[in-house]
Short mmCIF file of C-alpha atoms in Angstrom, two decimals:
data_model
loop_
_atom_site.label_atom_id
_atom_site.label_comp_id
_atom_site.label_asym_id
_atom_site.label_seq_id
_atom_site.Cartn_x
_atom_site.Cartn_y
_atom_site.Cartn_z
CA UNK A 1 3.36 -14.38 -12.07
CA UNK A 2 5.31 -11.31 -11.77
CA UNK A 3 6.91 -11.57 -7.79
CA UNK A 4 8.75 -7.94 -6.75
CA UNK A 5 11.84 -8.77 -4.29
CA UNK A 6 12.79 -5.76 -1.60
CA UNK A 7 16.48 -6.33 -2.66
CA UNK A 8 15.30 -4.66 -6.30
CA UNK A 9 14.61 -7.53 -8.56
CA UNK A 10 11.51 -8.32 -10.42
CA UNK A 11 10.85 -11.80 -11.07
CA UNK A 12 8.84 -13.80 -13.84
CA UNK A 13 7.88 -16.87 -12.48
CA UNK A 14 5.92 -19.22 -15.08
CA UNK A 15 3.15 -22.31 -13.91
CA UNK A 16 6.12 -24.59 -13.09
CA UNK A 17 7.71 -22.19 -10.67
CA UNK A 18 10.87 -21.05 -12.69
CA UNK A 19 12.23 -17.74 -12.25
CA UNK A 20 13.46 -15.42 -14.49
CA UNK A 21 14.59 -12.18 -13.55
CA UNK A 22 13.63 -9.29 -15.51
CA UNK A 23 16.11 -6.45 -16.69
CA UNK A 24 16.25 -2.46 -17.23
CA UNK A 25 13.79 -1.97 -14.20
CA UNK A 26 14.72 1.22 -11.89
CA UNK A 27 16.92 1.11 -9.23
CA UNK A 28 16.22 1.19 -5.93
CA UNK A 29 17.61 1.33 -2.49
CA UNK A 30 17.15 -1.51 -1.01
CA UNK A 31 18.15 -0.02 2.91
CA UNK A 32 16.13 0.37 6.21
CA UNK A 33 12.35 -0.30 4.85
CA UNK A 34 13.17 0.63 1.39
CA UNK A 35 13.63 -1.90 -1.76
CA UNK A 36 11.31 -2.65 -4.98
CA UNK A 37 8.32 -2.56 -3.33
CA UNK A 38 4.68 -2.96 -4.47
CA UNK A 39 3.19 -4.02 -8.47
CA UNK A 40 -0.08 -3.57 -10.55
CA UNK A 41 -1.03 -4.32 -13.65
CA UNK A 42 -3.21 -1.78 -15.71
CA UNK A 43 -7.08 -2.91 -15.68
CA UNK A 44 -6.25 -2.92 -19.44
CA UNK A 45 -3.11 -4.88 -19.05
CA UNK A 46 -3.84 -7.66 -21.76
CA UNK A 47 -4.67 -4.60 -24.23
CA UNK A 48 -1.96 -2.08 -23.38
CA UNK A 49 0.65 -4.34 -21.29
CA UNK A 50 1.16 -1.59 -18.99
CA UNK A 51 2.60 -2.57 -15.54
CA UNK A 52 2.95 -0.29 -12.50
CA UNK A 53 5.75 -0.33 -9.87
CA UNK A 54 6.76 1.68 -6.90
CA UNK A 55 10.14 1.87 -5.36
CA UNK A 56 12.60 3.59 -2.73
CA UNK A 57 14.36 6.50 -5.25
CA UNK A 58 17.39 8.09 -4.07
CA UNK A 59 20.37 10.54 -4.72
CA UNK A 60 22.99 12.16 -2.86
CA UNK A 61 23.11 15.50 -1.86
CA UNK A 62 26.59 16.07 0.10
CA UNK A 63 27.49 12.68 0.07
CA UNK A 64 24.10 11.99 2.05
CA UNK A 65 21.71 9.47 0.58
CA UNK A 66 18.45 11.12 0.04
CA UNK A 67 15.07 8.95 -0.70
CA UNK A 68 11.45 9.16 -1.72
CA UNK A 69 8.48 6.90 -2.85
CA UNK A 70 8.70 6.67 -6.71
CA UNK A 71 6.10 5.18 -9.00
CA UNK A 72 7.24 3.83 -12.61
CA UNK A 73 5.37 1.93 -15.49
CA UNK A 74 6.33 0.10 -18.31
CA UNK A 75 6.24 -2.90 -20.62
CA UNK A 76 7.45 -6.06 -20.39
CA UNK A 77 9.71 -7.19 -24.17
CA UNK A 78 10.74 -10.78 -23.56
CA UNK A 79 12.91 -10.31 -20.59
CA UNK A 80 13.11 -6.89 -20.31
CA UNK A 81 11.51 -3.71 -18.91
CA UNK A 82 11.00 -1.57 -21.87
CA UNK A 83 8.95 1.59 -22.20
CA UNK A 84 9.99 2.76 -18.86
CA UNK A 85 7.72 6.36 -17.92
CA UNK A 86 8.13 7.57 -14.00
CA UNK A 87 4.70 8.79 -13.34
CA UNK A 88 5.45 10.10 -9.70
CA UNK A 89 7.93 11.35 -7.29
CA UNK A 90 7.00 12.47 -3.84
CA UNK A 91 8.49 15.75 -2.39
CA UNK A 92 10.75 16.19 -0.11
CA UNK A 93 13.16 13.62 0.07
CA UNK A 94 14.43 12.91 3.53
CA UNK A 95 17.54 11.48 5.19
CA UNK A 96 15.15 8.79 6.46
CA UNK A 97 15.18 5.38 5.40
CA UNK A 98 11.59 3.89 6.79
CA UNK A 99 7.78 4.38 5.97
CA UNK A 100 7.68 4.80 2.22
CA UNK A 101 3.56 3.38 2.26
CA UNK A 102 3.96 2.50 -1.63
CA UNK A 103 0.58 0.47 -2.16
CA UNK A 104 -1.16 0.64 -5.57
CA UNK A 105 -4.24 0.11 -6.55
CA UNK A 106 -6.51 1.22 -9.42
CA UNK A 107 -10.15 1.38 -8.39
CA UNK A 108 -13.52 0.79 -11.08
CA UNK A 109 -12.83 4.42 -12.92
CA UNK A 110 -9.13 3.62 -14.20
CA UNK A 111 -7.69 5.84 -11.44
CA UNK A 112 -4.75 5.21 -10.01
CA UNK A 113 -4.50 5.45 -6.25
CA UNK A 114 -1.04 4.75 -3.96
CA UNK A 115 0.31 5.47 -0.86
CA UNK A 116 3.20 7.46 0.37
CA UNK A 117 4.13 7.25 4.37
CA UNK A 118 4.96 10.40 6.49
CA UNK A 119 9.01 9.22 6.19
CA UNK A 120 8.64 8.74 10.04
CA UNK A 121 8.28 12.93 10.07
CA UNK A 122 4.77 12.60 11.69
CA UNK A 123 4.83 16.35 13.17
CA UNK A 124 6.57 17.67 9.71
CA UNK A 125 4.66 16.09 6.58
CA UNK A 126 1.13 14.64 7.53
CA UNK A 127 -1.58 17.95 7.98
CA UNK A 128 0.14 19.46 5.41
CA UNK A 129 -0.95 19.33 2.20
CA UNK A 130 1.78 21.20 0.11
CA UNK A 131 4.10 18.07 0.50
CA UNK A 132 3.63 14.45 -0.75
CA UNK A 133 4.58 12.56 2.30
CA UNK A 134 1.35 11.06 4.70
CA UNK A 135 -0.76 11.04 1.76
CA UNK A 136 -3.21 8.87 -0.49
CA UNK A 137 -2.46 10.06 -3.94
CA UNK A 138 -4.94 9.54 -7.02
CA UNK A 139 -3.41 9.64 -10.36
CA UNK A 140 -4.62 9.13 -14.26
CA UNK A 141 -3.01 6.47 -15.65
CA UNK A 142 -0.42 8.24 -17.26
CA UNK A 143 0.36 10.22 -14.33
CA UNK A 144 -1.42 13.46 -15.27
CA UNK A 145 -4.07 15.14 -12.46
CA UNK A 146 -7.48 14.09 -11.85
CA UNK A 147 -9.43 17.22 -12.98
CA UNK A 148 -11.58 16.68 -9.74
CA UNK A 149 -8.51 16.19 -7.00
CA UNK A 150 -9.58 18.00 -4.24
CA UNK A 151 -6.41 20.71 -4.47
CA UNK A 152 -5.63 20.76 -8.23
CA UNK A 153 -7.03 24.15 -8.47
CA UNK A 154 -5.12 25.50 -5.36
CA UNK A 155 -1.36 25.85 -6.46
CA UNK A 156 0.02 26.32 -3.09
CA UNK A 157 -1.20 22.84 -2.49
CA UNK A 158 -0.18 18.93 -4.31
CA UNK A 159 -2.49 18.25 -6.59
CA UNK A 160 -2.00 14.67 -6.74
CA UNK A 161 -3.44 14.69 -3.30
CA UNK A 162 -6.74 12.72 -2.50
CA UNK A 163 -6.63 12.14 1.41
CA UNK A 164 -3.68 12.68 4.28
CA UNK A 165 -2.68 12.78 7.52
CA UNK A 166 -2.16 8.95 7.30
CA UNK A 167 0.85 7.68 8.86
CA UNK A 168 2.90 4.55 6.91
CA UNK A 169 -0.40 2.72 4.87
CA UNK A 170 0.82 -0.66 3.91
CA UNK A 171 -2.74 -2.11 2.56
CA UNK A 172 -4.86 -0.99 0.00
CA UNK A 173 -7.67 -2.36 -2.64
CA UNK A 174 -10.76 -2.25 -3.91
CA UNK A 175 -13.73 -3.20 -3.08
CA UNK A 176 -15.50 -4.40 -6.02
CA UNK A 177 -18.98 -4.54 -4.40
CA UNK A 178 -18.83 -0.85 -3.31
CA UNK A 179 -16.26 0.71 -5.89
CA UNK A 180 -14.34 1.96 -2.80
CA UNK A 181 -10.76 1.65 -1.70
CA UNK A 182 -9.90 0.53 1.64
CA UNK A 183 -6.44 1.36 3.29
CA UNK A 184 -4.53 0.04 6.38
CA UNK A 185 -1.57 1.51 7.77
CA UNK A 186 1.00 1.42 10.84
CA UNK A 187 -0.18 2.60 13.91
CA UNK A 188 3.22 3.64 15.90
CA UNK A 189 2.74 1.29 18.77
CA UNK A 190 -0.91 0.55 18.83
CA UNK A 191 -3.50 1.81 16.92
CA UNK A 192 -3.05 0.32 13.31
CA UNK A 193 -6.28 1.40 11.66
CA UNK A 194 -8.10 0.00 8.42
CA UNK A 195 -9.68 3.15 6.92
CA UNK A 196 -12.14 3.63 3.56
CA UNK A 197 -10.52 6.53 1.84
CA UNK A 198 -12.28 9.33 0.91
CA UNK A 199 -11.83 12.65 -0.77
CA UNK A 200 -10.31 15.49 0.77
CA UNK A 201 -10.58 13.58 3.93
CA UNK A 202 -8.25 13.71 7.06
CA UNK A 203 -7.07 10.63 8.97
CA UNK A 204 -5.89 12.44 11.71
CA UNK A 205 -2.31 11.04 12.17
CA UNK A 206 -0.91 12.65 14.90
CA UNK A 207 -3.46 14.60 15.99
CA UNK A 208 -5.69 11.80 16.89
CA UNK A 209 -4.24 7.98 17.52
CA UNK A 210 -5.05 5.14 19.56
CA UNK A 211 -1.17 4.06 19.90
CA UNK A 212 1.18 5.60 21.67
CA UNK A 213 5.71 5.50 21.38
CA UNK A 214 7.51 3.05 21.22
CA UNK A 215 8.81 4.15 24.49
CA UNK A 216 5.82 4.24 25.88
CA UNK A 217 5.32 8.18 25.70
CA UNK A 218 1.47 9.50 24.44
CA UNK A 219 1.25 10.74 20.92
CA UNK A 220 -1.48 12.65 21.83
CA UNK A 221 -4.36 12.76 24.41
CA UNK A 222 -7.33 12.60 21.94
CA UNK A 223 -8.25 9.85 19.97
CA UNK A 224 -10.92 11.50 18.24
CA UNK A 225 -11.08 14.97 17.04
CA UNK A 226 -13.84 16.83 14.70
CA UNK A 227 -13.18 16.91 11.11
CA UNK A 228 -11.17 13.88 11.56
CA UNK A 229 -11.81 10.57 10.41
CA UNK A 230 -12.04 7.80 12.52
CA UNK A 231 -10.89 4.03 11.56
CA UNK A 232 -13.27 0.90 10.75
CA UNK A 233 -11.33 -0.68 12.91
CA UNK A 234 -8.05 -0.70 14.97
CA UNK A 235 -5.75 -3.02 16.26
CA UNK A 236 -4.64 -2.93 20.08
CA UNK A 237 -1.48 -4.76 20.55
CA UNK A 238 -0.33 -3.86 16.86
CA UNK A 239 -0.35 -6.92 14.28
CA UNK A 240 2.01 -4.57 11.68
CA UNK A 241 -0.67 -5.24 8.92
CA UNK A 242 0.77 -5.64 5.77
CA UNK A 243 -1.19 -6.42 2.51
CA UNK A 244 -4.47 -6.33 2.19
CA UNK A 245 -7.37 -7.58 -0.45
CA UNK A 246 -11.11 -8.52 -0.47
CA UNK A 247 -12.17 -12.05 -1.57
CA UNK A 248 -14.19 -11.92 -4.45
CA UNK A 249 -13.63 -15.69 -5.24
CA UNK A 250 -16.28 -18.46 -5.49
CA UNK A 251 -13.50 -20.91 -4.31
CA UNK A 252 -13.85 -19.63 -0.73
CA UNK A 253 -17.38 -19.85 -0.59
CA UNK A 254 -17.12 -19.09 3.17
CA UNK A 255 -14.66 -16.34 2.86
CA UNK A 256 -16.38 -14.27 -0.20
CA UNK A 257 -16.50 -10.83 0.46
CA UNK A 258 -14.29 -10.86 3.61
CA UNK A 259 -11.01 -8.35 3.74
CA UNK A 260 -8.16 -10.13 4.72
CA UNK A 261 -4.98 -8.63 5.78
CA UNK A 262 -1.79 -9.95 6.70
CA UNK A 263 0.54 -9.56 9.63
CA UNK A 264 3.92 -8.97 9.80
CA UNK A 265 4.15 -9.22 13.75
CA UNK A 266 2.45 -12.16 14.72
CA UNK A 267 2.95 -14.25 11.60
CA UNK A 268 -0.70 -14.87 10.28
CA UNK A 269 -3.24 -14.02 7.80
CA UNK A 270 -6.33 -12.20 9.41
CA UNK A 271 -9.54 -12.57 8.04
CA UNK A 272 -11.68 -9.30 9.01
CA UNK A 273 -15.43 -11.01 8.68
CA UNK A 274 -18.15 -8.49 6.30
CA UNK A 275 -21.31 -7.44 6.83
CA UNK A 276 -22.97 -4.75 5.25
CA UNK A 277 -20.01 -2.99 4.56
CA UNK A 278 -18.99 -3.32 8.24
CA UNK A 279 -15.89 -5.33 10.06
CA UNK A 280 -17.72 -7.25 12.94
CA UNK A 281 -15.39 -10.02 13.13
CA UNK A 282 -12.32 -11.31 12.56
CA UNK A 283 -10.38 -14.90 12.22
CA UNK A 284 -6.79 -15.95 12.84
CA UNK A 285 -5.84 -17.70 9.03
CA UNK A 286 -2.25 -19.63 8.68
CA UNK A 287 -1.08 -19.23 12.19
CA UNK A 288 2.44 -19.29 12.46
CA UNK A 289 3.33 -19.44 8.66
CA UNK A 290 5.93 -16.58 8.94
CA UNK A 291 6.28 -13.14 8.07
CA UNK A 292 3.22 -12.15 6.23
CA UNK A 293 4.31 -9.36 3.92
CA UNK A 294 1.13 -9.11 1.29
CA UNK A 295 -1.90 -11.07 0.21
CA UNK A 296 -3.44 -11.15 -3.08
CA UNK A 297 -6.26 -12.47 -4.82
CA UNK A 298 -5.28 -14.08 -8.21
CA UNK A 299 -6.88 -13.59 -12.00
CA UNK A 300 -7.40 -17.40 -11.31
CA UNK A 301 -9.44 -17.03 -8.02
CA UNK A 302 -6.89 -18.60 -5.88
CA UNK A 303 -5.48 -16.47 -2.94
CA UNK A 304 -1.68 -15.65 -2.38
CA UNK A 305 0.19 -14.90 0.18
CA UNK A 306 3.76 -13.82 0.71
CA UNK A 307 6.54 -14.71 3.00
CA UNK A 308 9.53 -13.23 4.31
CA UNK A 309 13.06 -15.28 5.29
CA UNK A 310 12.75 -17.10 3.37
CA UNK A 311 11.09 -15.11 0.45
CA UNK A 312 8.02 -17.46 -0.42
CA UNK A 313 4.79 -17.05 -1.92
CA UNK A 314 1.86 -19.63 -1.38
CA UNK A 315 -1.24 -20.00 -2.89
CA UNK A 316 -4.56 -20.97 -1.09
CA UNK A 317 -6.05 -24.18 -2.27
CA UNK A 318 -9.44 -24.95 -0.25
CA UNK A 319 -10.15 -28.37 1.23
#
């Protein structure tokens, strides 16, 4: 098992649960929501060994600490992180310290998709498309352009982009059955959203939203807008979802093909029930069990699921 800590350590943890932590990996600031944040393994992993990280970069400009979302792959040599290639920097950096999104996921073609969040700059960075921040971002492997991104021919424009106006997106995955990826993010307060991404598509954040400040101020006074996408579902009071993976397991007979998500807020793992490609349910899994911060299903069909204070990861073995 390879286990990323927020504090910037990347753990090896073999079947009888010791740890080793692995050196040489990139450092990151580990302040406000930042840290070592999310990990994937190459579909090709046992032929190439590649392994994927993102993280909270930084640097000083004026004796201010500046950050970004970063993504980074390499190799693991015995105890080591060797090979080290960063594939991705988003642009600007801010003073802010919160909503770096950093999800990864590669989907059935070998592209590699991840999130960046808006830095908490929601009337700055997401309806713009000639910055990185707000944005699904599809990558080759290596880091070089998609030649089919929607703006790689418009130089004005990123041309990592795939899909933006999103506001902090905490979950996303694949859905093996359909080929597409699925994303959940932060709503501010209300209005987290689970979304299917889709080229060149707008999610609206903050032109549309079904949350409102945390002080109780609207965002806006639409919730729906042409040319805007609207979400498969949403959550009203916010569960902070965090995580997020389909079960494609034949251990959970009962579960198989449902999305389940974590949540950060109210300490349980929600299972969103499937049906023809549609959410029309949804379950209350592990109620109580803590801070849910991701959920995974494992090469050996078991689910996992993360835990914050203490840092904890459990795996789901059916009755």
């Amino acid at each position: 098992y390879l286990i990323t800590d927020r504090a910037g350590v990347l753990y090896l943890v073999d079947n009888n649960r010791n740890k080793t932590i692995i050196k040489d990996i990139p450092k990151a600031l580990a302040e406000g929501q930042g840290g070592l944040l999310d990990i994937e393994l190459h579909p090709n992993f046992a032929d190439n060994g590649w392994i994927y990280l993102s993280y909270s970069k930084f640097k000083e400009e004026n004796g201010v600490k500046m950050t970004t979302t970063a993504i980074v792959r390499g190799k693991l040599n015995g105890t080591s992180f060797t090979e080290s290639q960063e594939i991705f920097e988003a642009f600007p950096y801010t003073k802010t310290k919160h909503h770096f999104g950093s999800r990864i996921v590669f989907d059935k073609n070998g592209y590699l998709f991840f999130s960046v969040g808006e830095r908490g700059m929601e009337k700055v960075f997401p309806q713009s498309t000639e910055n990185d921040n707000g944005k699904i971002h599809r990558l080759n492997d290596d880091g070089s352009i998609p030649k089919d991104n929607p703006f790689v021919n418009d130089s004005k424009n990123r041309a990592s982009i795939y899909s933006y106006g999103h506001r902090n997106p905490q979950g996303l995955t694949l859905n093996k059955e359909t080929g597409e990826i699925w994303e959940h993010e932060h709503g501010p307060r209300g209005g987290d959203e689970v979304n299917i991404i889709k080229k060149n598509a707008n999610f609206g954040w903050p032109v549309i939203s079904y949350g409102i400040n945390y002080d109780g101020k609207p965002i806006t006074s639409i919730s729906k807008k042409e040319g805007m996408e609207q979400p498969e579902i949403y959550w009203l009071p916010s569960i902070a979802p965090s995580g997020m993976t389909f079960v494609n397991s034949d251990k959970y007979p009962a579960w198989k093909g449902n999305l389940m998500v974590g949540s950060l807020r109210f300490n349980y793992l929600n299972r969103c029930i499937m049906k023809n490609n549609k959410i029309v349910g949804q379950e209350k899994l592990l109620v109580n069990v803590g801070r849910m911060r991701n959920v995974e299903m494992g090469s050996d069909g078991y689910i996992y699921v993360s835990i914050e204070n203490p840092g904890t990861v459990f795996r789901l073995r059916p009755n």
